mmCIF file of C-alpha atoms in Angstrom:
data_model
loop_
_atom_site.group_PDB
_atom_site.id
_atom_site.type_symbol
_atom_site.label_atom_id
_atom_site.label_comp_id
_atom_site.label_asym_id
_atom_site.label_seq_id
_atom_site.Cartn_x
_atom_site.Cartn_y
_atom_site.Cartn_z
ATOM 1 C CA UNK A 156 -84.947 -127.778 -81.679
ATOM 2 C CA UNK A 157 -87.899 -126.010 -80.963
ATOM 3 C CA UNK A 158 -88.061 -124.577 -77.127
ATOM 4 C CA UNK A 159 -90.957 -125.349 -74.930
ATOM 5 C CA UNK A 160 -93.774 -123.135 -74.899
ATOM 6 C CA UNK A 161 -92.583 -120.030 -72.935
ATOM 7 C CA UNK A 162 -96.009 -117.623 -72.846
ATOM 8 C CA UNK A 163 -95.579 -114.420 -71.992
ATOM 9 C CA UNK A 164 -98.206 -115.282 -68.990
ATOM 10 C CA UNK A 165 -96.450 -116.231 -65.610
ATOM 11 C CA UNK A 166 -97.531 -119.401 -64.305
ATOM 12 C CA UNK A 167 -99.463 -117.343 -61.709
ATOM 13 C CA UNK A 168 -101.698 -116.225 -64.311
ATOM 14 C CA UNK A 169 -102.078 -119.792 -65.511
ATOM 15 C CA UNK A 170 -103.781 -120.869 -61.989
ATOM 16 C CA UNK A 171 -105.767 -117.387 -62.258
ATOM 17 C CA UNK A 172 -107.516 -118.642 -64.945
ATOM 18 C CA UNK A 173 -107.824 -122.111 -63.763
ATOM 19 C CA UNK A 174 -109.409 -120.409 -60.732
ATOM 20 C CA UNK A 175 -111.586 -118.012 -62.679
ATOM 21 C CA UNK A 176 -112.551 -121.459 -64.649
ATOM 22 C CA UNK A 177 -113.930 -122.919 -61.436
ATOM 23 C CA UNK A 178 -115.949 -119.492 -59.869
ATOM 24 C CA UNK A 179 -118.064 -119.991 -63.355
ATOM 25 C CA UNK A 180 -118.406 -123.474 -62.825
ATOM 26 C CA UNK A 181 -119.210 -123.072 -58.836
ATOM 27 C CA UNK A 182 -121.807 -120.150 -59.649
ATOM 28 C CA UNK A 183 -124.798 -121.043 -58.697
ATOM 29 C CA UNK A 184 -126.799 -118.397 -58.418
ATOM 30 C CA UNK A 185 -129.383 -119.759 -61.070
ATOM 31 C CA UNK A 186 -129.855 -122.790 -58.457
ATOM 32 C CA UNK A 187 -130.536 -120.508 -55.743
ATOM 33 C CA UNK A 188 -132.753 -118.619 -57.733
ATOM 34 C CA UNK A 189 -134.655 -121.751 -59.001
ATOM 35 C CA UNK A 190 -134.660 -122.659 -55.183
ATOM 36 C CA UNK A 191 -135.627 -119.744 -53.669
ATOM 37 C CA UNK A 192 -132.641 -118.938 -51.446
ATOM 38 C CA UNK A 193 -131.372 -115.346 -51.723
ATOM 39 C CA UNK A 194 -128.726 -114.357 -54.214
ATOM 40 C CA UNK A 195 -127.626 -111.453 -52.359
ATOM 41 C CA UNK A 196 -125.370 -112.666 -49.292
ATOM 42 C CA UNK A 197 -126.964 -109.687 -47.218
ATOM 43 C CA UNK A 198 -130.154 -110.915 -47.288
ATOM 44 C CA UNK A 199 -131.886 -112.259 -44.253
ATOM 45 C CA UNK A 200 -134.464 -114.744 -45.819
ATOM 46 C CA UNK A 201 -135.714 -116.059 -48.869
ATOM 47 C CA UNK A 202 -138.800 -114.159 -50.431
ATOM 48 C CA UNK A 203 -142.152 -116.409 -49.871
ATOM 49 C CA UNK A 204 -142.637 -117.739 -53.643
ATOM 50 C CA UNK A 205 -145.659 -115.689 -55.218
ATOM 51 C CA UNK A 206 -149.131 -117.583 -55.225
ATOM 52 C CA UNK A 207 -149.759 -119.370 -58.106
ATOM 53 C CA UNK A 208 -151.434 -117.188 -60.813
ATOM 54 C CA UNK A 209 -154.473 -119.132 -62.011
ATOM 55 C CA UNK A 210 -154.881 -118.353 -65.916
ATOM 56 C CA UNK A 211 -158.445 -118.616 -67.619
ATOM 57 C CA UNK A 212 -158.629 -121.309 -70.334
ATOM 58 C CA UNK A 213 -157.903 -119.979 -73.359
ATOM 59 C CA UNK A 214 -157.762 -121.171 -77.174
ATOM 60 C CA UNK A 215 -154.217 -121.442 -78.383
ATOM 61 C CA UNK A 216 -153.373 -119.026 -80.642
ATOM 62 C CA UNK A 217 -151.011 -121.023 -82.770
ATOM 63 C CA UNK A 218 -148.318 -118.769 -85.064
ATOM 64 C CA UNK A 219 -149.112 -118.769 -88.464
ATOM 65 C CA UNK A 220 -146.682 -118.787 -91.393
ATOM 66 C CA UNK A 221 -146.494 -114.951 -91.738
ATOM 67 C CA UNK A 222 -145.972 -114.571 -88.154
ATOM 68 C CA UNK A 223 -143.034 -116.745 -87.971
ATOM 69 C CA UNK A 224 -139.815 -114.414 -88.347
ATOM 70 C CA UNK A 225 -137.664 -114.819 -91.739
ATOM 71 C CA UNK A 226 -133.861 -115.922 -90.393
ATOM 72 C CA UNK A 227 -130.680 -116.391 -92.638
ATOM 73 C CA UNK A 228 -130.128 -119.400 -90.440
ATOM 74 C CA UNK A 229 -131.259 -122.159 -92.130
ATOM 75 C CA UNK A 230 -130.295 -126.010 -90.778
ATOM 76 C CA UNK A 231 -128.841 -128.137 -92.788
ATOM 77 C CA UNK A 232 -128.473 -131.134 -90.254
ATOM 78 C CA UNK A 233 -131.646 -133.080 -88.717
ATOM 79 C CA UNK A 234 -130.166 -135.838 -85.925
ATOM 80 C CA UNK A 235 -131.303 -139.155 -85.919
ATOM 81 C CA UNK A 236 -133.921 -139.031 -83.050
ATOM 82 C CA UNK A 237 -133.168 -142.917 -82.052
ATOM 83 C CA UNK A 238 -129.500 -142.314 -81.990
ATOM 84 C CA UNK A 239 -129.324 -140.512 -78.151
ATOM 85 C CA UNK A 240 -125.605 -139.178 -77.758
ATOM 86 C CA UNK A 241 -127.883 -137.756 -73.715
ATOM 87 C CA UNK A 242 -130.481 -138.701 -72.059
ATOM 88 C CA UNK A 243 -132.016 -138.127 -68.726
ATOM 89 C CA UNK A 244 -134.098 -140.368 -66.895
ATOM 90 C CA UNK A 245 -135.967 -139.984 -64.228
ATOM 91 C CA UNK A 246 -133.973 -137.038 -62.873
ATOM 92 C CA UNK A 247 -134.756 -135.333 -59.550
ATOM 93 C CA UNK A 248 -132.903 -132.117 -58.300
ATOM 94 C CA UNK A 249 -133.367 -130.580 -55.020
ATOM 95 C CA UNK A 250 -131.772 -127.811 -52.791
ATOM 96 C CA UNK A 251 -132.289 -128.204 -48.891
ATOM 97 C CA UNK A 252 -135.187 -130.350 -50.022
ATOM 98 C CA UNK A 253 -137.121 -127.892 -52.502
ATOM 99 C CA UNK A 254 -137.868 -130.043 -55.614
ATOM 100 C CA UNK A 255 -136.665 -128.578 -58.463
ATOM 101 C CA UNK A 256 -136.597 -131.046 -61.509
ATOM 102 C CA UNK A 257 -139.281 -133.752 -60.677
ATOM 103 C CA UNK A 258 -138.463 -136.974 -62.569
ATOM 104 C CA UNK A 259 -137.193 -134.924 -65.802
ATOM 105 C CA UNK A 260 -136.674 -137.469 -69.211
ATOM 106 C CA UNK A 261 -135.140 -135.643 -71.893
ATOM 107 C CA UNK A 262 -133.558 -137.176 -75.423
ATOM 108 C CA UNK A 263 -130.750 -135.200 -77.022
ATOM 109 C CA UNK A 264 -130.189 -136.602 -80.325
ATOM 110 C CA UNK A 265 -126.366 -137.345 -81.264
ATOM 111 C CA UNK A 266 -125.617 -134.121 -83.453
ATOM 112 C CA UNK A 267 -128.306 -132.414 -83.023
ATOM 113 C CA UNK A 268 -129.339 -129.228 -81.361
ATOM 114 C CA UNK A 269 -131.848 -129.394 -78.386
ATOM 115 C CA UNK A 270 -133.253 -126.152 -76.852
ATOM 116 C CA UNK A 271 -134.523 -126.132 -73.495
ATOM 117 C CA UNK A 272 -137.827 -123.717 -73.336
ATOM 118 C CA UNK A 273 -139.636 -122.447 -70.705
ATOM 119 C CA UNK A 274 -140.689 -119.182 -68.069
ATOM 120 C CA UNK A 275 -138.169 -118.078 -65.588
ATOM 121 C CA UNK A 276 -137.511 -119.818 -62.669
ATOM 122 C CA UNK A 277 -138.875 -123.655 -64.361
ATOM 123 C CA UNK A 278 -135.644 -125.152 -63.813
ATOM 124 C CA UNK A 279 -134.328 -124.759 -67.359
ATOM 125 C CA UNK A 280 -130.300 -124.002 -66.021
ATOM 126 C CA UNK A 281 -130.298 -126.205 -63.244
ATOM 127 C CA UNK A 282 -131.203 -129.141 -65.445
ATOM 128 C CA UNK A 283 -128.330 -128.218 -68.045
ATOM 129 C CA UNK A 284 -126.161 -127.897 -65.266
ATOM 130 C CA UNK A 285 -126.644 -131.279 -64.267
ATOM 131 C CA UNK A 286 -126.128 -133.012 -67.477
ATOM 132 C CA UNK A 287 -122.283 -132.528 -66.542
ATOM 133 C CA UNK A 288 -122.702 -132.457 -63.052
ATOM 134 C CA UNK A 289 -122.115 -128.709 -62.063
ATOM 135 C CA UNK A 290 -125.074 -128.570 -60.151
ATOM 136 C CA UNK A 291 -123.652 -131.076 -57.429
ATOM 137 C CA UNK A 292 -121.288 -128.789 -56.497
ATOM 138 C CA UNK A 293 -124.023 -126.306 -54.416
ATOM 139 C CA UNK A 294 -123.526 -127.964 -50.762
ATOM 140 C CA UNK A 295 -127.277 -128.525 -50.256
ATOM 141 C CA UNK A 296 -128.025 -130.239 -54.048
ATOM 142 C CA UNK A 297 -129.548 -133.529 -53.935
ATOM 143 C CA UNK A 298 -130.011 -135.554 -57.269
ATOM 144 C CA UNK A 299 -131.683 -138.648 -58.203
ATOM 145 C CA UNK A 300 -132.028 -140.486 -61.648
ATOM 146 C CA UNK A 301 -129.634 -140.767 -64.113
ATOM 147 C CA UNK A 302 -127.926 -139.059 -66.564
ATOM 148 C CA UNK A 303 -126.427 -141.113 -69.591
ATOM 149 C CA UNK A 304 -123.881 -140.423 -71.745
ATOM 150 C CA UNK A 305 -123.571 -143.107 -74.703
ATOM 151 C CA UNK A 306 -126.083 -145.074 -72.428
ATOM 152 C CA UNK A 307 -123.510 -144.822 -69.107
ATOM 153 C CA UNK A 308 -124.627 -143.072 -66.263
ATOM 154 C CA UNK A 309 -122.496 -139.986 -65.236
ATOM 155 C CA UNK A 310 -122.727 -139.881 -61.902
ATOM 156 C CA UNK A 311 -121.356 -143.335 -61.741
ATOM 157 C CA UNK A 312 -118.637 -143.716 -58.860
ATOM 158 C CA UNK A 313 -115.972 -144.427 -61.139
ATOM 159 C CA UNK A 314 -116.831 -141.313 -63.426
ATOM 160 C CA UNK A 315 -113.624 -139.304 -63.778
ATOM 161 C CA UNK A 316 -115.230 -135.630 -63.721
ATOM 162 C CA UNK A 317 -112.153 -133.724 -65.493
ATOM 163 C CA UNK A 318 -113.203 -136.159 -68.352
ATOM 164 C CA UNK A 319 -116.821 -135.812 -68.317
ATOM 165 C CA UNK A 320 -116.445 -132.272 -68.289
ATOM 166 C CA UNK A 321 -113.931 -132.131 -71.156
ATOM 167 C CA UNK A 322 -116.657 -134.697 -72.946
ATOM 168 C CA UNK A 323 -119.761 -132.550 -72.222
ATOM 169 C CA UNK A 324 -118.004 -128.613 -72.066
ATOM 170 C CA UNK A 325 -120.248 -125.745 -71.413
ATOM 171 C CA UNK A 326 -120.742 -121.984 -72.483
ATOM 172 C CA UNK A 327 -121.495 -119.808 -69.876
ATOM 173 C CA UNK A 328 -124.321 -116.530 -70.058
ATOM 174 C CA UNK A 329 -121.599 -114.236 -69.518
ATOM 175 C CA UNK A 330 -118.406 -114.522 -71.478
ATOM 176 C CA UNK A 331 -115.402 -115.100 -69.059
ATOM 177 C CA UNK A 332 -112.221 -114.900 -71.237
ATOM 178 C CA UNK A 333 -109.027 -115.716 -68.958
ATOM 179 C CA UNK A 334 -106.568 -112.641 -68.268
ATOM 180 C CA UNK A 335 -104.046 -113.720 -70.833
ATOM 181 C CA UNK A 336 -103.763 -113.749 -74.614
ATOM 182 C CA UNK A 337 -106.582 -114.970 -76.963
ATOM 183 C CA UNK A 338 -103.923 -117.576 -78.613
ATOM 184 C CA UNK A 339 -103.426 -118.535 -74.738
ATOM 185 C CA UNK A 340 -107.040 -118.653 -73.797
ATOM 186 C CA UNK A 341 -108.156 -121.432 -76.309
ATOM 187 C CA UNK A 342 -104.885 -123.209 -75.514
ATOM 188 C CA UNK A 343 -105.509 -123.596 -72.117
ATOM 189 C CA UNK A 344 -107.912 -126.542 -72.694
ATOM 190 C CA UNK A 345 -105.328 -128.599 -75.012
ATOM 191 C CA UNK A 346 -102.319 -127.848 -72.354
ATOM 192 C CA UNK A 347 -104.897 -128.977 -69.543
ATOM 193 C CA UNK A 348 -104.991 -132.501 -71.434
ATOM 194 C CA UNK A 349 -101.551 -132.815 -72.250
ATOM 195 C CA UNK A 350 -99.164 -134.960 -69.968
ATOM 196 C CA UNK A 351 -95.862 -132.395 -71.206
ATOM 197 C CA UNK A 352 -95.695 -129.084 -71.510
ATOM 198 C CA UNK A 353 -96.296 -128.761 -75.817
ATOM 199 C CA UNK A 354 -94.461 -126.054 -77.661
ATOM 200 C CA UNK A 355 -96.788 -123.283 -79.321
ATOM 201 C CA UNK A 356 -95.951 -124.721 -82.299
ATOM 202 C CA UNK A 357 -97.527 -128.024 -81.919
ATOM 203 C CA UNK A 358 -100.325 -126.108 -80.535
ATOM 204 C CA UNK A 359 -101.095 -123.584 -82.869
ATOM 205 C CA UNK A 360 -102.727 -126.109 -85.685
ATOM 206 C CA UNK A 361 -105.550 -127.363 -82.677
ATOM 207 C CA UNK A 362 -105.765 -123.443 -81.656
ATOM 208 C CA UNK A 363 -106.499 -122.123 -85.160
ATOM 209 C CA UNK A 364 -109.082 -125.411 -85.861
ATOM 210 C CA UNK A 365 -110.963 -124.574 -83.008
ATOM 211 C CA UNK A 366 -110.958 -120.991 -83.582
ATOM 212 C CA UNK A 367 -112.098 -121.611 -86.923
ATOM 213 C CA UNK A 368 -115.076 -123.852 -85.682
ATOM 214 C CA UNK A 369 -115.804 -121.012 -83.876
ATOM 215 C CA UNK A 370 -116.136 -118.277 -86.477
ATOM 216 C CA UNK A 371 -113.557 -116.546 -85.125
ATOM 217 C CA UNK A 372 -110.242 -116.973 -87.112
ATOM 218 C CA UNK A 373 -110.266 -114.498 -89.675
ATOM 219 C CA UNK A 374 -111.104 -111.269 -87.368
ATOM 220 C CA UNK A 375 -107.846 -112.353 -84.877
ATOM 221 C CA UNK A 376 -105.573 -114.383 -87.007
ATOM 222 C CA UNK A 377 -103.018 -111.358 -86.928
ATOM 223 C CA UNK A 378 -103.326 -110.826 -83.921
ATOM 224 C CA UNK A 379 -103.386 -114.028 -81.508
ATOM 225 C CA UNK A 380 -101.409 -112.160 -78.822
ATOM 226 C CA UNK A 381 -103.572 -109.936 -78.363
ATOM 227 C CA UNK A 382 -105.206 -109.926 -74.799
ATOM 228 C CA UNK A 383 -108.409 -112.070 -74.835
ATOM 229 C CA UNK A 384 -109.969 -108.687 -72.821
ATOM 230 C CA UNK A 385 -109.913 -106.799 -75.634
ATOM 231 C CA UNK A 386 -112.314 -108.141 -77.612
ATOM 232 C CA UNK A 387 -116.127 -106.925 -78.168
ATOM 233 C CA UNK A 388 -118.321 -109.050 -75.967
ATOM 234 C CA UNK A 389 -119.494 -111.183 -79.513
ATOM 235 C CA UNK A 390 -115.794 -111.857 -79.956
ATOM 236 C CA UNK A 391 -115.672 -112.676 -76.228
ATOM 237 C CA UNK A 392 -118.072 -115.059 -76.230
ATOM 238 C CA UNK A 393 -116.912 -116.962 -79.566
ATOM 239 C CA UNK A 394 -113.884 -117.291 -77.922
ATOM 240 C CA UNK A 395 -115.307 -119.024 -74.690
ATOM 241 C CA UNK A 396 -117.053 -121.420 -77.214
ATOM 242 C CA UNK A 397 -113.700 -121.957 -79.043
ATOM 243 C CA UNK A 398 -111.682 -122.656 -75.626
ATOM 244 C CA UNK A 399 -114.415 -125.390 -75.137
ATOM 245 C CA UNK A 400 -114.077 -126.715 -78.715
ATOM 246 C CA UNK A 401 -110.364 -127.002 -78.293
ATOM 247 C CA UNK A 402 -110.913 -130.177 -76.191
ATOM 248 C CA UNK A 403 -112.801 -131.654 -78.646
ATOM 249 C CA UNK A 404 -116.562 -132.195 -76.547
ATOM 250 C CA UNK A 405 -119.334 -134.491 -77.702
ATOM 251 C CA UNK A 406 -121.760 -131.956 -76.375
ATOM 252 C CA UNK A 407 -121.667 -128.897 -75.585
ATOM 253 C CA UNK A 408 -123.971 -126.867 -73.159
ATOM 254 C CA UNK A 409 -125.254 -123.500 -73.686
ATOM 255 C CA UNK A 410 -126.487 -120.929 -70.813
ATOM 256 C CA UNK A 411 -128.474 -118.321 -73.015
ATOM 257 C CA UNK A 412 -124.977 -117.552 -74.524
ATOM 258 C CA UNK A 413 -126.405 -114.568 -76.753
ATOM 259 C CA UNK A 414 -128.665 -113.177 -73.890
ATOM 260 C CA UNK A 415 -125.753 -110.429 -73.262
ATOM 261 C CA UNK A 416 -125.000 -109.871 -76.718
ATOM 262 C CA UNK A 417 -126.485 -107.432 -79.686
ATOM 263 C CA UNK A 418 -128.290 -109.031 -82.310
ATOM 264 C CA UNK A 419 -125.220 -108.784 -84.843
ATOM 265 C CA UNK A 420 -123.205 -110.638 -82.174
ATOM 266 C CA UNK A 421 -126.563 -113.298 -81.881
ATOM 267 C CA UNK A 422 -126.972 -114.101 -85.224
ATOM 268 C CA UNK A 423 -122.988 -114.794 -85.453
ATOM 269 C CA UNK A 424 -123.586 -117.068 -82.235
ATOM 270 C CA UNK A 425 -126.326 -118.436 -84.222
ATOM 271 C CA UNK A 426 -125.129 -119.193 -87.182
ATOM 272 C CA UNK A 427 -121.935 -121.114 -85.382
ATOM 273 C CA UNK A 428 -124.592 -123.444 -83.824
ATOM 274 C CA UNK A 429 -126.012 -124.360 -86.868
ATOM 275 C CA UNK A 430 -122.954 -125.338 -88.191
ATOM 276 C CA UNK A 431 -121.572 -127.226 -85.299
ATOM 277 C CA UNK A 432 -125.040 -129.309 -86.084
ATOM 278 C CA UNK A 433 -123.582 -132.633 -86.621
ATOM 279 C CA UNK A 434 -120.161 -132.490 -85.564
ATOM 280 C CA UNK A 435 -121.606 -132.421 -81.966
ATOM 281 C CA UNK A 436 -124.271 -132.116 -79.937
ATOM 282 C CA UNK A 437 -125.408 -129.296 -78.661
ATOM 283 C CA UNK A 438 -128.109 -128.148 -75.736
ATOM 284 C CA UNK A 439 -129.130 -124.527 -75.302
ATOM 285 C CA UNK A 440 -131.139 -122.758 -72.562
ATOM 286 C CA UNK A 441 -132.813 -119.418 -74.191
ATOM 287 C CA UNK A 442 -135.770 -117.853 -73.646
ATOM 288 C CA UNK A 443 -135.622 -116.541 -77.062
ATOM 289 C CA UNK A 444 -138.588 -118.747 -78.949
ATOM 290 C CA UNK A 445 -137.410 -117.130 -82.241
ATOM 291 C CA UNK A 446 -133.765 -118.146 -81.261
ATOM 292 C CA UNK A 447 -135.369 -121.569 -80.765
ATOM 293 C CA UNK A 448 -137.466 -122.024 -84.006
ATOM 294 C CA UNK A 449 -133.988 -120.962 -85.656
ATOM 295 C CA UNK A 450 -131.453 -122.718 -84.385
ATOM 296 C CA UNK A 451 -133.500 -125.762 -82.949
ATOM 297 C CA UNK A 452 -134.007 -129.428 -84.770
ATOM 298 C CA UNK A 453 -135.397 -130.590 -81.201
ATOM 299 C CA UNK A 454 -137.121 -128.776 -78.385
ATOM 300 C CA UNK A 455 -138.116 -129.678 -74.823
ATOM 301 C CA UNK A 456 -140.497 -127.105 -72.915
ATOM 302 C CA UNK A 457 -140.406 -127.393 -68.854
ATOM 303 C CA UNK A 458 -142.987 -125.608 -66.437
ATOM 304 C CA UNK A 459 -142.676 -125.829 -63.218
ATOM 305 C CA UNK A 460 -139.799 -128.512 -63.228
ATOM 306 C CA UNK A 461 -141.373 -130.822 -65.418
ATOM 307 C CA UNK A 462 -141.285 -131.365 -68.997
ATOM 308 C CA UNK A 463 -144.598 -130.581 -70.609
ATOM 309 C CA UNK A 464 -143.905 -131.932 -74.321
ATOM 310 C CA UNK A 465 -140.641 -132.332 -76.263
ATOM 311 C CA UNK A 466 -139.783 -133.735 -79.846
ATOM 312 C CA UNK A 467 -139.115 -131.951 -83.383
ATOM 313 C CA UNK A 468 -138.720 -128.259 -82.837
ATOM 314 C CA UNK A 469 -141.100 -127.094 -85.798
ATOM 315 C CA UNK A 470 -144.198 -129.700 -83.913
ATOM 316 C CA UNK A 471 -143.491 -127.846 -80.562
ATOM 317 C CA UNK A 472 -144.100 -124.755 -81.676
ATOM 318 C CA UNK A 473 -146.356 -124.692 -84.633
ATOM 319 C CA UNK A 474 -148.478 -127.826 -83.411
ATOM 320 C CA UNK A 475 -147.849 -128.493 -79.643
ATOM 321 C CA UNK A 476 -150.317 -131.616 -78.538
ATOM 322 C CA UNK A 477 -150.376 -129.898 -74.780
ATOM 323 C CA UNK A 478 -152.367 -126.792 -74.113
ATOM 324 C CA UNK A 479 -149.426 -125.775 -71.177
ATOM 325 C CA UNK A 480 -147.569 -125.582 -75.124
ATOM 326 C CA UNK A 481 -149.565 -123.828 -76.720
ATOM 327 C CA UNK A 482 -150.342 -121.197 -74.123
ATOM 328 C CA UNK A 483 -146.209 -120.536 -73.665
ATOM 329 C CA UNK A 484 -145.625 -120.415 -77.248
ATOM 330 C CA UNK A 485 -148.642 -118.055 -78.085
ATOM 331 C CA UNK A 486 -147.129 -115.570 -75.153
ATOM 332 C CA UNK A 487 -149.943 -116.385 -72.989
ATOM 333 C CA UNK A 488 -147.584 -116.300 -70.211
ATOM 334 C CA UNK A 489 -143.736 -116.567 -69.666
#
């Protein structure tokens, strides 16, 4: 008979990580940003927010085919834009009563990939982090509208949030691997889930799937043991998303995950998108337009907490019907 899983990790390691888990989660220093409270503990009071800058009119300066840069990444899966796997409606997000997201509707396709454009500071992150109800956790957040998943509402009363989190998983900006081994890290998700304690056996088929969803099997197959520290920060980072696959999400959330990375380690990340296409729906924050017209089959842009224009990716950007559009992706400002 095969023993129960004994890792080589003591069970005080275990709740590290699920503590570590919960710091990324209760970061909210992108809210704070967003609502102009200081980041830095020591400081005594928020900066005033900057005057408006008041840009002349200008004619868009639309890109044109031979400015538009040449990728390997090429996708293969278009969602059906009438088949919503999210949606907001209506959604309002405020800290200590600064408006942040006023009335937001967005439409994430079921299996396709949705990036969220936009300047610093337009509320990009804290409208991700409410699709899965993160941002609730800042003490002064106040939200309003509604969030559906398969047409339910997620901040329901009855909404059990270990589920909707394990539904909807997220990928942080900065990779945050847990202290242990890398066959341990992406197991920690499937042992989370599981009412007995499985063997390493039983786990190993779900660990090597998800590892291999995430591009990742064949450069730490021999070496699963290994601790999860150890790895570049483009290994790193795969790994995170392959801890998140492992309990099987129907979306999965993306914080600029290549905004830390090298552009080998990007066009990896990249490339994994585009292939999750389909299997699962995906919504990224970047500020990388390039990133966006790569990777994208749908694109929202927001400005000042409200969405300006969304729908196909390639429209946005080569033909936006809003002059806000045009202006952003022409580098006019941003």
């Amino acid at each position: 008979m095969e023993p129960l899983d004994e890792t080589p990790q003591s069970d005080e390691l275990y709740q590290q990580a699920r503590r570590q888990e919960w710091r990324h989660a209760l970061d909210t220093t992108s809210d704070r940003r967003a609502a102009g409270i200081p980041t830095d503990p020591t400081a005594i009071a928020a900066v005033p927010p900057a005057a408006p800058v008041t840009v002349a009119p200008a004619v868009p300066v639309l890109p044109i085919a031979s400015q538009v840069p040449v990728s390997s990444v090429r996708r293969a899966h278009i969602a059906d834009a009438n088949d919503l796997a999210l949606a907001t409606r209506g959604l309002r997000v405020a800290f200590s009563g600064n408006e942040i997201l006023h009335g937001v509707d967005i439409n994430a396709p079921r299996g396709g990939v949705v990036a969220l454009v936009g300047p610093s500071g337009c509320g990009k992150t804290t409208l991700l982090r409410s699709l899965n109800r993160l941002t609730e956790l800042a003490p002064t957040a106040q939200i309003k509208g509604q969030v559906l998943l398969d047409g339910n509402d997620v901040y329901g009363a009855k909404v059990d949030l270990n589920l909707l989190r394990r539904r909807v998983g997220m990928v942080f900006q900065q990779p945050n691997p847990f202290p242990m081994s890398i066959f341990d890290n992406v197991a920690f998700a499937i042992r989370e889930q599981a009412r007995k304690r499985p063997t390493r056996g039983s786990l190993m088929p779900a660990v090597e799937q998800a590892l291999q969803r995430a591009g990742l099997w064949d450069e730490i197959k021999d070496n699963l043991d290994r601790s999860a520290l150890s790895l570049s920060g483009g290994q790193q980072q795969r790994l995170c998303i392959a801890r998140t696959l492992a309990a099987d999400p129907e979306v999965l959330l993306m914080d600029e995950p290549c905004s830390a990375l090298d552009p080998r380690s990007t066009a990896r990340i990249e490339e994994l998108i585009v292939q999750l296409a389909g299997s699962l729906t995906v919504v990224i924050v970047t500020h990388n337009l390039a990133q966006a017209r790569r990777i994208a089959d749908y694109a929202a842009f927001l400005l000042n907490g409200d969405v300006i224009e969304q729908g196909f990716a390639e429209q946005v950007f080569e033909t936006p019907t809003q002059q806000q559009t045009a202006d952003f992706v022409a580098g006019i400002f941003g």
